[in-house]
Coordinates of C-alpha atoms and ligand atoms in Angstrom, one line a residue:
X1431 CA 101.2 4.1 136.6
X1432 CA 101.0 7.3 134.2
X1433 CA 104.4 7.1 132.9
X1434 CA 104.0 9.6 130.6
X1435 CA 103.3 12.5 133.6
X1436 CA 106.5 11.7 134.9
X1437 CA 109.5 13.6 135.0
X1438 CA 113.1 12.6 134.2
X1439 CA 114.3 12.2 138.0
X1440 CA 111.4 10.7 138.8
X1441 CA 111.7 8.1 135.9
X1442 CA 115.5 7.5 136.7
X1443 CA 114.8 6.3 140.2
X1444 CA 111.9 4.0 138.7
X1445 CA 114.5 2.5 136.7
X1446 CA 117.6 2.3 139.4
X1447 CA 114.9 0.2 141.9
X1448 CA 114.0 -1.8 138.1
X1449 CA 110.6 -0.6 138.9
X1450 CA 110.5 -0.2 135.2
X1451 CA 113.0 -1.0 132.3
X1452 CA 114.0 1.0 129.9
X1453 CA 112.6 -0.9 127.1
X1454 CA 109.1 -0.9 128.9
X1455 CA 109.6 3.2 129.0
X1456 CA 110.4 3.6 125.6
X1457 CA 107.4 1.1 124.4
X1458 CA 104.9 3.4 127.0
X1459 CA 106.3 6.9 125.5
X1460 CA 105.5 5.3 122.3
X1461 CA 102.1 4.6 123.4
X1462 CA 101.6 7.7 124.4
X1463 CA 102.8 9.6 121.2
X1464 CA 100.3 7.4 119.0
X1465 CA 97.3 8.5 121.2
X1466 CA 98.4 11.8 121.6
X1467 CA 99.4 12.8 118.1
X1468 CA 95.9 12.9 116.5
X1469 CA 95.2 15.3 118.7
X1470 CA 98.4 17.4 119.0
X1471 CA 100.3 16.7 116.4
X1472 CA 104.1 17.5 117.2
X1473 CA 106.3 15.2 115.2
X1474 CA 107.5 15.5 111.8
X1475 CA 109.6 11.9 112.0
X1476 CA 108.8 9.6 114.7
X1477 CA 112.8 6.9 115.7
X1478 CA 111.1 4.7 117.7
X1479 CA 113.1 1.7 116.3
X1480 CA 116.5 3.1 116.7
X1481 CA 114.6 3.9 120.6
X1482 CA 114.0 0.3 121.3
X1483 CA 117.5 -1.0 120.4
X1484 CA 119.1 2.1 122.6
X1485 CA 116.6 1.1 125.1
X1486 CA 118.1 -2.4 125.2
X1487 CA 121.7 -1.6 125.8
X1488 CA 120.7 0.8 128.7
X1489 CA 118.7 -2.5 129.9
X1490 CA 121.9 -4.6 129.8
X1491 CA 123.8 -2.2 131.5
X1492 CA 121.3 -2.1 134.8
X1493 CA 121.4 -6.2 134.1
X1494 CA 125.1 -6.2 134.3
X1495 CA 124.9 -4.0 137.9
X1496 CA 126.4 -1.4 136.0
X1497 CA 125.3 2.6 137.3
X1498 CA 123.6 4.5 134.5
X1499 CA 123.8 8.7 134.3
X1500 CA 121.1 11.0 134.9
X1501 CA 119.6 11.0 131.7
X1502 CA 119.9 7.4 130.8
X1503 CA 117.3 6.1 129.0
X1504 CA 115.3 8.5 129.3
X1505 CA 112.9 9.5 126.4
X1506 CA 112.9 13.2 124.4
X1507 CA 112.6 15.1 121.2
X1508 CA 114.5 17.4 119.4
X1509 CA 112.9 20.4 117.3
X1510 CA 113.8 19.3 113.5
X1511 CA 116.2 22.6 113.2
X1512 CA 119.0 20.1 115.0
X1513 CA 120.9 18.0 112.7
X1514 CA 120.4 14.1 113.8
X1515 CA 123.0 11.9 111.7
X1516 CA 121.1 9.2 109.2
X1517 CA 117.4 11.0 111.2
X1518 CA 115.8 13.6 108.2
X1519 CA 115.8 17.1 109.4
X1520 CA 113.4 19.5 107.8
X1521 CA 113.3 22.6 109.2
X1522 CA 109.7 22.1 108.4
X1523 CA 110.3 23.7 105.1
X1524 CA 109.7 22.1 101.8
X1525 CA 113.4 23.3 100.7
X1526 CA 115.1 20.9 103.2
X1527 CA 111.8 18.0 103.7
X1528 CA 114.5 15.3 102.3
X1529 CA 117.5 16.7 103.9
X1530 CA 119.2 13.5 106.1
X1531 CA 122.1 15.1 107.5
X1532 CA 125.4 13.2 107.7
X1533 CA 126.1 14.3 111.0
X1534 CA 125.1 15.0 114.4
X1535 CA 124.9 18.2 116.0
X1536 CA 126.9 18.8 119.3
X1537 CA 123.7 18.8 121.6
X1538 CA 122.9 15.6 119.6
X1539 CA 126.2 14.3 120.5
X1540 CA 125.6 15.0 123.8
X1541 CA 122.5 13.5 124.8
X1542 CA 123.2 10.5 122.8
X1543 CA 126.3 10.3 125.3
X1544 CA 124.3 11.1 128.2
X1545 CA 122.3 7.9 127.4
X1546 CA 118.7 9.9 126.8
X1547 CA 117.0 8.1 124.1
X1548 CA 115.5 10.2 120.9
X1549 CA 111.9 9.6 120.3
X1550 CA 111.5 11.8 117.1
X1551 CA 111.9 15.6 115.6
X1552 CA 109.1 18.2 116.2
X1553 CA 107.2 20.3 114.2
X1554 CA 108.1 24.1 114.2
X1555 CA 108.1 27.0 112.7
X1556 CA 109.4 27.2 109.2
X1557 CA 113.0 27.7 109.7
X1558 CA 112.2 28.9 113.3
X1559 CA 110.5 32.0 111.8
X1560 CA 107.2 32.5 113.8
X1561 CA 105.4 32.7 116.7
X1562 CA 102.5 30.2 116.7
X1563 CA 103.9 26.9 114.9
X1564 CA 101.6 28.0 112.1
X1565 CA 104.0 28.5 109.5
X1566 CA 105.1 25.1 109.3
X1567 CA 105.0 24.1 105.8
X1568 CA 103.9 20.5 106.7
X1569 CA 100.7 21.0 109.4
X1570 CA 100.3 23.2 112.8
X1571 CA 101.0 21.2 115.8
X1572 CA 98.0 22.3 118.4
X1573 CA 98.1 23.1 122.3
X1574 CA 97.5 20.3 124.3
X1575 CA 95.4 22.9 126.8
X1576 CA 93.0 23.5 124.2
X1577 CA 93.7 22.2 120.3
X1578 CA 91.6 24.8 119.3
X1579 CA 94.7 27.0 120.0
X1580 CA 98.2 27.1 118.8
X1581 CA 101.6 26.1 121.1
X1582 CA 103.1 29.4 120.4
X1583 CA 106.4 28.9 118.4
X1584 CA 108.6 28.6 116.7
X1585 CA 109.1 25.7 118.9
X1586 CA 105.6 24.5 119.2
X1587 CA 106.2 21.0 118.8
X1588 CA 108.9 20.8 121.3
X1589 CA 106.6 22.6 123.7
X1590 CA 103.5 21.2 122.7
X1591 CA 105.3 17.1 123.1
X1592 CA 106.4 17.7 126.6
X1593 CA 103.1 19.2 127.7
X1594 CA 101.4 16.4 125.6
X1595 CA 103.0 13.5 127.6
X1596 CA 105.3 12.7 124.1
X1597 CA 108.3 12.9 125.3
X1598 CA 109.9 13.8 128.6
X1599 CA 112.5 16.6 127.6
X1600 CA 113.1 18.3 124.1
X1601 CA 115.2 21.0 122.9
X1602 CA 113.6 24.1 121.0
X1603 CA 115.9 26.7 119.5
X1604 CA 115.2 30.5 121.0
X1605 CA 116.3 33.5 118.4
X1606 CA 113.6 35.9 120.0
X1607 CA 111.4 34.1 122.3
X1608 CA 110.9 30.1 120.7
X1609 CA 111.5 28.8 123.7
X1610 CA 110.1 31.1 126.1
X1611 CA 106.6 31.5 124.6
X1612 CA 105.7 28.0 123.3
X1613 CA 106.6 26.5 127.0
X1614 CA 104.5 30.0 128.4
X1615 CA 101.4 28.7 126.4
X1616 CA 101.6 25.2 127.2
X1617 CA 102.4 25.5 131.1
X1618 CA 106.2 23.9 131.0
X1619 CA 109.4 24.9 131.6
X1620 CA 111.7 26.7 128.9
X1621 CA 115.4 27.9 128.9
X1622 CA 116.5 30.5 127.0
X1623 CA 120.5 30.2 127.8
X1624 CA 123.1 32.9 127.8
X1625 CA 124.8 33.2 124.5
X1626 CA 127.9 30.7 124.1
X1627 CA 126.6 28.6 126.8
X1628 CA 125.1 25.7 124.8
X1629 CA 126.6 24.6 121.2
X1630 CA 125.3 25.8 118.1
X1631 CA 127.0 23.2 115.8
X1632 CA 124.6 21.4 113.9
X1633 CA 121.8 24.0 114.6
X1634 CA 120.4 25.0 111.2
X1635 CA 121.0 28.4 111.5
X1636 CA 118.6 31.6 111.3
X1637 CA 120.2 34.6 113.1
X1638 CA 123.4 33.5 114.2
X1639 CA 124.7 36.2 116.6
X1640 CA 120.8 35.5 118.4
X1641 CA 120.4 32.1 118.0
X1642 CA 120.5 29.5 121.2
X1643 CA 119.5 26.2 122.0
X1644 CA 117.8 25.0 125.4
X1645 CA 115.5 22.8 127.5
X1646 CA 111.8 22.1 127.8
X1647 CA 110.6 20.1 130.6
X1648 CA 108.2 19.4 133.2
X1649 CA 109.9 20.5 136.1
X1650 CA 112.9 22.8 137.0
X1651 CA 114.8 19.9 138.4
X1652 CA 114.5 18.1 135.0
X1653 CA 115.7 21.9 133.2
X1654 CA 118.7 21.9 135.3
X1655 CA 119.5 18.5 134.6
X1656 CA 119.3 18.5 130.5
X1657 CA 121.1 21.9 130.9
X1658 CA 124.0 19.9 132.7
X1659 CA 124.2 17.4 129.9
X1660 CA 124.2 20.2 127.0
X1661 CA 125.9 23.1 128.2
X1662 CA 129.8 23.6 127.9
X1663 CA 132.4 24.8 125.8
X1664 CA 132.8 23.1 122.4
X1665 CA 135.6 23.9 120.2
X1666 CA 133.3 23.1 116.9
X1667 CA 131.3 26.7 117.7
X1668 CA 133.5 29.6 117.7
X1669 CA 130.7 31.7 119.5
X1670 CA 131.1 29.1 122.7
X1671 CA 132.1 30.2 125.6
X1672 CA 135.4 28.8 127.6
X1673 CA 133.9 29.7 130.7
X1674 CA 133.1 27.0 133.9
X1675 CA 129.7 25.7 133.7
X1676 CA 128.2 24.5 137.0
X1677 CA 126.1 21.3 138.0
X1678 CA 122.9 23.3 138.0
X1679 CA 121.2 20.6 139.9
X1680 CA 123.0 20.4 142.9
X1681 CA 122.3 24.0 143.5
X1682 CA 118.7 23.7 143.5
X1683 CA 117.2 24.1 147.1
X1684 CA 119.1 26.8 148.3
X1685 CA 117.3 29.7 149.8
X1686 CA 116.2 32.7 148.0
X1687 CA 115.9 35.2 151.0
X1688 CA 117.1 38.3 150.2
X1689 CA 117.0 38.0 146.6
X1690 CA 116.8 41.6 144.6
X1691 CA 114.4 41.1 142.1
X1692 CA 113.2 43.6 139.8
X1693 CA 110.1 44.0 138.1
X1694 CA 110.6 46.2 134.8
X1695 CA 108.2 49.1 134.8
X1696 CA 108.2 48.6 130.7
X1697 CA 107.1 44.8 130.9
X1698 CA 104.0 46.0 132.7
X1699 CA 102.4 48.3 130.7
X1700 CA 100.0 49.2 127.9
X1701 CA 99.4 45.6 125.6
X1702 CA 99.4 43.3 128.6
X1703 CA 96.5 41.3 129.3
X1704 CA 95.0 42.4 132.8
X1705 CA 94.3 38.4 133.3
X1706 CA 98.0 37.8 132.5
X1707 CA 99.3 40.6 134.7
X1708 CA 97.1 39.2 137.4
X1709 CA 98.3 36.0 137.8
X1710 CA 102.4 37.1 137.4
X1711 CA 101.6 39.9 140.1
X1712 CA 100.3 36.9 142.5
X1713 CA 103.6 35.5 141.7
X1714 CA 105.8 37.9 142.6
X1715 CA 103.9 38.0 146.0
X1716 CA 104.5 34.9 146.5
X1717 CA 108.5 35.0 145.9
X1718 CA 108.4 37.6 148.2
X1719 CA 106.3 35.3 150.8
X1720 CA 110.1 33.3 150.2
X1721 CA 111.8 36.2 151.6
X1722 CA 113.0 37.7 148.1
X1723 CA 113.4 42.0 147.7
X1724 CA 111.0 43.0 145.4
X1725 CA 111.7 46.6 143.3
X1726 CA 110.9 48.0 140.1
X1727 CA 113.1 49.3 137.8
X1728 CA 113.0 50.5 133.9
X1729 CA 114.6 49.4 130.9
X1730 CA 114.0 52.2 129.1
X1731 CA 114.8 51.2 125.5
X1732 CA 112.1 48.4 125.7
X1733 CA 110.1 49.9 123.0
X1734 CA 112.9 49.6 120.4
X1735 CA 113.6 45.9 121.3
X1736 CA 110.4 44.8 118.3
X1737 CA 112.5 46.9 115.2
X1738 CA 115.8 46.4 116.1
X1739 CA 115.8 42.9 116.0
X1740 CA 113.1 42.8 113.0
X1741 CA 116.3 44.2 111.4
X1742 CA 118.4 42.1 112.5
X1743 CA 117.3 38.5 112.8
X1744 CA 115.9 39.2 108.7
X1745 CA 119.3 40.7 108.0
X1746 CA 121.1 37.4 109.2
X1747 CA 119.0 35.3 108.1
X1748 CA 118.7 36.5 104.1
X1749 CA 122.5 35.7 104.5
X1750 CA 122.4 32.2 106.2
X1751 CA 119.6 30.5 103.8
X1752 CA 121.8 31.8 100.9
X1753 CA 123.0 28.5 101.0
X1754 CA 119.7 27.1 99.9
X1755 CA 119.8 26.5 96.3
X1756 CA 119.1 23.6 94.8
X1757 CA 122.3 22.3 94.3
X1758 CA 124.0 21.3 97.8
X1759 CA 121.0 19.9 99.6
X1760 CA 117.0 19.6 99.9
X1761 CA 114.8 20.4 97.4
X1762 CA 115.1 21.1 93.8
X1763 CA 113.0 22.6 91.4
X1764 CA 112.0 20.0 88.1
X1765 CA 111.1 22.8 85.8
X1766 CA 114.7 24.4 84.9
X1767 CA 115.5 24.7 81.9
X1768 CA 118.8 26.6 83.1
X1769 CA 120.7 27.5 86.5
X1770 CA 119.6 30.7 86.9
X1771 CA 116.1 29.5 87.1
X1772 CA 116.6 26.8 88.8
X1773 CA 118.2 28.6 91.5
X1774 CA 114.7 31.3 91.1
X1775 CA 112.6 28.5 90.7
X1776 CA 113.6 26.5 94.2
X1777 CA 114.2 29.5 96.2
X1778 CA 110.7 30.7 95.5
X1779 CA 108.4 26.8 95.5
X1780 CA 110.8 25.7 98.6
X1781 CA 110.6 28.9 101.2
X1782 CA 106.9 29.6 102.4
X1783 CA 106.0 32.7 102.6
X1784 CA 106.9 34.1 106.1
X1785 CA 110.3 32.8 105.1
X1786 CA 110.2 35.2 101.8
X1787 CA 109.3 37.6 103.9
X1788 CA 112.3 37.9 106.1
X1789 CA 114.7 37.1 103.3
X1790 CA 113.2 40.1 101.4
X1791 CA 113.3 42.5 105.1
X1792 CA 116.8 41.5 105.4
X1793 CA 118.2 41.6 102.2
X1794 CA 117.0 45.3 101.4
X1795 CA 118.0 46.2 105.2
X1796 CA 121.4 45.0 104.2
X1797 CA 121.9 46.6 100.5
X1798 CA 124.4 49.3 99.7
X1799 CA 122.7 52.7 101.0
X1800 CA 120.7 51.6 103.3
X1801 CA 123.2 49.8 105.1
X1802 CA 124.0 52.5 107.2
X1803 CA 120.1 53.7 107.8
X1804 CA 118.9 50.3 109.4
X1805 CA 121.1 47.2 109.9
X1806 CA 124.2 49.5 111.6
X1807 CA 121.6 51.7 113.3
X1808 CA 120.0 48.9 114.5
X1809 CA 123.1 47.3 115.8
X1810 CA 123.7 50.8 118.0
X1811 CA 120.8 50.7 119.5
X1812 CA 121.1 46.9 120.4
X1813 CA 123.9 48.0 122.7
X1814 CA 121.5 50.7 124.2
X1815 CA 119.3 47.8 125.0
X1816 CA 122.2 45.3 126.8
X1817 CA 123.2 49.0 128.5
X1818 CA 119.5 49.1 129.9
X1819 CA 120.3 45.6 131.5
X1820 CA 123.8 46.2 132.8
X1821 CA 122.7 49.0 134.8
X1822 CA 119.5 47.4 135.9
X1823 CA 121.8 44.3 137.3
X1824 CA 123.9 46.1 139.5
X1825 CA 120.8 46.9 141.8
X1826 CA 118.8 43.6 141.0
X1827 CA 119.8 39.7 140.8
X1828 CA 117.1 38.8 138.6
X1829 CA 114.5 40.6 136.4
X1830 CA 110.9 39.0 136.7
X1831 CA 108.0 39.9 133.9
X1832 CA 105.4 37.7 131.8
X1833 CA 106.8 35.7 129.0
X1834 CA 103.8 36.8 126.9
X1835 CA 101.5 39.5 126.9
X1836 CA 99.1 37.2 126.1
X1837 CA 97.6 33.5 127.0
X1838 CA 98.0 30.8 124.0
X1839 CA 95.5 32.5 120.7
X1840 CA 93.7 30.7 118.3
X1841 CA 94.6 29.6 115.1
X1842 CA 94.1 31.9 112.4
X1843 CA 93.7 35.1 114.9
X1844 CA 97.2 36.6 114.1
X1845 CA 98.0 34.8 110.7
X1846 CA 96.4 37.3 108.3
X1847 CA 98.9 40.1 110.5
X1848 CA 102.7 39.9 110.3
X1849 CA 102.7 42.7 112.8
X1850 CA 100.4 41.6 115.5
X1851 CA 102.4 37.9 115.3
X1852 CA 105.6 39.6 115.3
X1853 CA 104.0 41.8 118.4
X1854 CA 103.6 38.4 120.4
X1855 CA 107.7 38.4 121.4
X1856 CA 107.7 42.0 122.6
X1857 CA 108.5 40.4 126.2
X1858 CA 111.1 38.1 124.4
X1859 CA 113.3 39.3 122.3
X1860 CA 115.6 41.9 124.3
X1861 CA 116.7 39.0 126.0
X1862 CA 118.5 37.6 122.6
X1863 CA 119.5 41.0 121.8
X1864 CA 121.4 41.0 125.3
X1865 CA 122.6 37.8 124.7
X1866 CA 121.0 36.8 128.9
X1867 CA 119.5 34.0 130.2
X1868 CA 116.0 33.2 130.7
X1869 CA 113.6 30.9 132.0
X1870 CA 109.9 30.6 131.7
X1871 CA 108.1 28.5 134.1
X1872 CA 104.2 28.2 134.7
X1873 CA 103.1 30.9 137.4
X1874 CA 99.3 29.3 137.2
X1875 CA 96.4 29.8 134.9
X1876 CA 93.9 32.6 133.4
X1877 CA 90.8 30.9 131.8
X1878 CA 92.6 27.1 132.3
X1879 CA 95.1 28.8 129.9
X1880 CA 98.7 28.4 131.2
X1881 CA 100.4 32.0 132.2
X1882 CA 104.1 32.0 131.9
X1883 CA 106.4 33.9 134.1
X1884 CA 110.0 34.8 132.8
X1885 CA 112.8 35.0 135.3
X1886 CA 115.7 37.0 133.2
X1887 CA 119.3 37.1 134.4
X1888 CA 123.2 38.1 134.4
X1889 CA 125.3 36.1 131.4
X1890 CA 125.9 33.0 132.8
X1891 CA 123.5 33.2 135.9
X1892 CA 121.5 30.6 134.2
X1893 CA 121.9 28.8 137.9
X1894 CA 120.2 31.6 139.7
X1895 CA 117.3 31.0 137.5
X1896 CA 116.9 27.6 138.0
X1897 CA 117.4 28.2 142.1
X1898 CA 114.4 31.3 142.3
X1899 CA 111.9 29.4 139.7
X1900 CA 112.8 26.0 141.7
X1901 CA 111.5 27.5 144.8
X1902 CA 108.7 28.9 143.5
X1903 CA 107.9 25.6 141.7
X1904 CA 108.1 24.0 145.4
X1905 CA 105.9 26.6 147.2
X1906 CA 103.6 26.6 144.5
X1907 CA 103.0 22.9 142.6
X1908 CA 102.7 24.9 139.6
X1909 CA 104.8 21.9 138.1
X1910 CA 102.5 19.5 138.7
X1911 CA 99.0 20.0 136.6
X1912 CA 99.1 18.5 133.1
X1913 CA 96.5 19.0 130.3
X1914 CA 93.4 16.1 130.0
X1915 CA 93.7 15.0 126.3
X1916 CA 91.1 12.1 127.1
X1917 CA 93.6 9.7 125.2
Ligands
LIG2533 N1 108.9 34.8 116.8 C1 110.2 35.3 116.5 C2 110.4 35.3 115.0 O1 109.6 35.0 114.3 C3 111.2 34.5 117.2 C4 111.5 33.2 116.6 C5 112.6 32.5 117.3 O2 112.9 32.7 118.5 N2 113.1 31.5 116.6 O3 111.5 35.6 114.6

């Protein structure tokens, strides 16, 4: 039995019947990571003997007839941007690479409660700042499709693990499309939640009024179910939201007849790859096989989506890694004679370059004259942009487009280009700006190159997602092809 194909529902039944034990799981996903991780190369820290003692309590509570929850047991991964108490957490930068937080973030909290069972941290972009996983400052994780190309990022490793066999479910972090895009290039399932639905505490933080945390998994059922466990209010982040959450699972199945969906004219256009478009356009004919009202509509301040949040997530972030400095945490430069240069001296050996980058964006963005010009500018036009999907919601339920213009690229094709990576989100990013759900899932394949098709919705419609991509996952079997590593 391939284990490591399997998906979290599918493994909690096996271990119910004691098909399996959860110690047996945990010493397979092992397995598997060690085969796989020449090849794809996802984790920065690898837990697997905290896994095996969790893995024996959950054992002595199926030996003791006791019932165990949903995610019990169950193997997964966390991108290394989530602080895991005692468990090092890197960022994948060289300013944080010894960082061992003292604490666990809420998501962490969570799971851990939940009974899932953490295998190790992923790789990522450095401080979630990319598109490809290339900026890592410790190694590029690689697509399990094809390891001649990248995972997409910043989440890459998260992505990459899940499609890899490594772990069942991870969490990625998605500021402008890190969830979205990774699972779009290596054929799983991504959530991009609605801002205040999931957390942030404990989530190193880049742009904080775009930042969220979500699911990757192999199936929609599996989404919804890691989505029950981590979403919720949580006094700890102010930005959460006291709303009620719903059991996304149990509302899988329903019927999507009648469904409005709308296909955004400006998601369609000029910079899409015809292959890509292809395979999304088959999809939408086959929702609308499922009875679902398809129309298009426009969200006409599309184009403005790439600078305003340039602006933005730079501006926030040249703020939040203030903190870095040699003295609280991480890494600190030896050759200081005084403080000043210290702080110089870390700042500029700890942050790679892409990181420099958007400290040096935002900062100037945010200095006294131009103030005014770009960051509050940008912040106007940001509403525009939610205005565009306000009105485009009160004639459609859900808003359907690619995830990326493009299939997975190579390594090295966009590094060389700030602009042509940043480019690679233009289908992601007014989501965060919005502060919506989305979900990618895999609509099939251009080249045996996983397409990925985002579902966008209402604030807090994150179960009307789930529902439409579960029924296309059902007509389809989209869900259920996984990438030949020959390990
Ligand atoms: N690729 C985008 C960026 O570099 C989005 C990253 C993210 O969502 N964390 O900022």
């Amino acid at each position: 039995m391939k284990l490591y194909t399997k998906k979290a529902h599918e493994l909690h039944d096996l271990l119910v019947n004691k098909e399996i034990s959860a110690a047996e799981l945990v010493r397979a996903q092992a397995e598997r990571i060690e085969a796989a991780e020449p090849k794809v190369q996802a984790f920065i820290t690898r837990t697997l003997d905290d896994a095996m003692a969790q893995a024996a309590k959950v054992d002595a509570k199926i030996a003791a007839g006791e019932a165990i929850g949903p995610l019990e047991g169950i193997p997964m991964a966390l991108k290394d941007n989530m602080c895991t108490d005692g468990v090092r957490t890197t960022c994948a930068s060289k300013i944080l690479h010894n960082f061992v937080p003292p604490y666990d973030a809420t998501v962490v909290t969570k799971l851990k409660e939940a009974g899932a069972i953490l295998m190790g941290k992923c790789n990522m972009d450095e401080f979630a700042m990319g598109s490809s996983t290339e900026n890592s400052r410790f190694f590029a994780t690689r697509n399990p499709w094809d390891i001649e190309r990248v995972p997409g990022g910043s989440s890459g490793g998260s992505a990459a693990a899940v499609a890899a066999g490594q772990a069942v479910f991870t969490l990625g972090s998605d500021t402008g499309g890190s969830i979205r895009q990774p699972a779009a290039f290596c054929g799983v399932v991504g959530m991009k939640p609605t801002y205040g639905a999931v957390s942030r505490f404990g989530l190193v933080a880049f742009a904080s009024s775009l930042d969220q945390i979500g699911p990757f998994t192999r199936d929609v059922r599996d989404n919804a179910r890691v989505m029950n466990a981590i979403a919720g209010y949580d006094l700890k982040d102010s930005t959460s939201a006291p709303v009620d959450y719903p059991d996304y699972e149990a509302l899988l199945g329903q019927s999507v007849k009648g469904w409005r969906i709308g296909l955004p004219k400006e998601y369609f256009g000029e910079g899409i790859d015809p292959e890509v478009k292809a395979v999304i356009e088959k999809a939408v004919k086959v929702l609308e096989g499922l009875g679902a009202e398809i129309g298009e509509c426009s969200l006409p301040h599309t184009e403005y989506a790439l600078p305003v949040y340039y602006l933005i997530a730079p501006a926030e972030a040249s703020s939040n890694l203030a903190r870095y400095d040699g003295v609280r945490y991480g890494y600190r430069s030896e050759e200081a004679p005084d403080l000043i240069t210290m702080f110089k001296k870390t700042r500029a050996e700890g942050f790679g370059e892409e990181v420099k980058r958007r400290i040096m964006l935002g900062t100037y963005a945010l200095s006294s004259g131009y103030y005014d010009a770009y960051y509050l500018k940008a912040q106007k036009v940001r509403t525009l942009i939610k205005g565009d999907f306000d009105q485009a919601y009160e004639k459609f339920d859900v808003l359907l487009s690619p995830t990326s213009p493009t299939v997975a690229f190579k390594f090295g094709d966009r590094t060389d280009n700030p602009l042509q990576m940043y480019l690679s989100d233009i289908c992601t990013l007014s989501v965060n700006l919005a502060g919506i759900p989305a979900l990618n899932i895999n609509a099939g394949f251009a080249n045996g190159l996983p397409v990925g098709l985002q579902l966008m919705g209402k604030a807090f419609d994150e179960a009307k997602l789930l529902q439409l991509a579960y029924a296309y996952e059902q007509a389809t079997g989209c869900h259920s092809q996984t990438p030949d590593l020959g390990v």
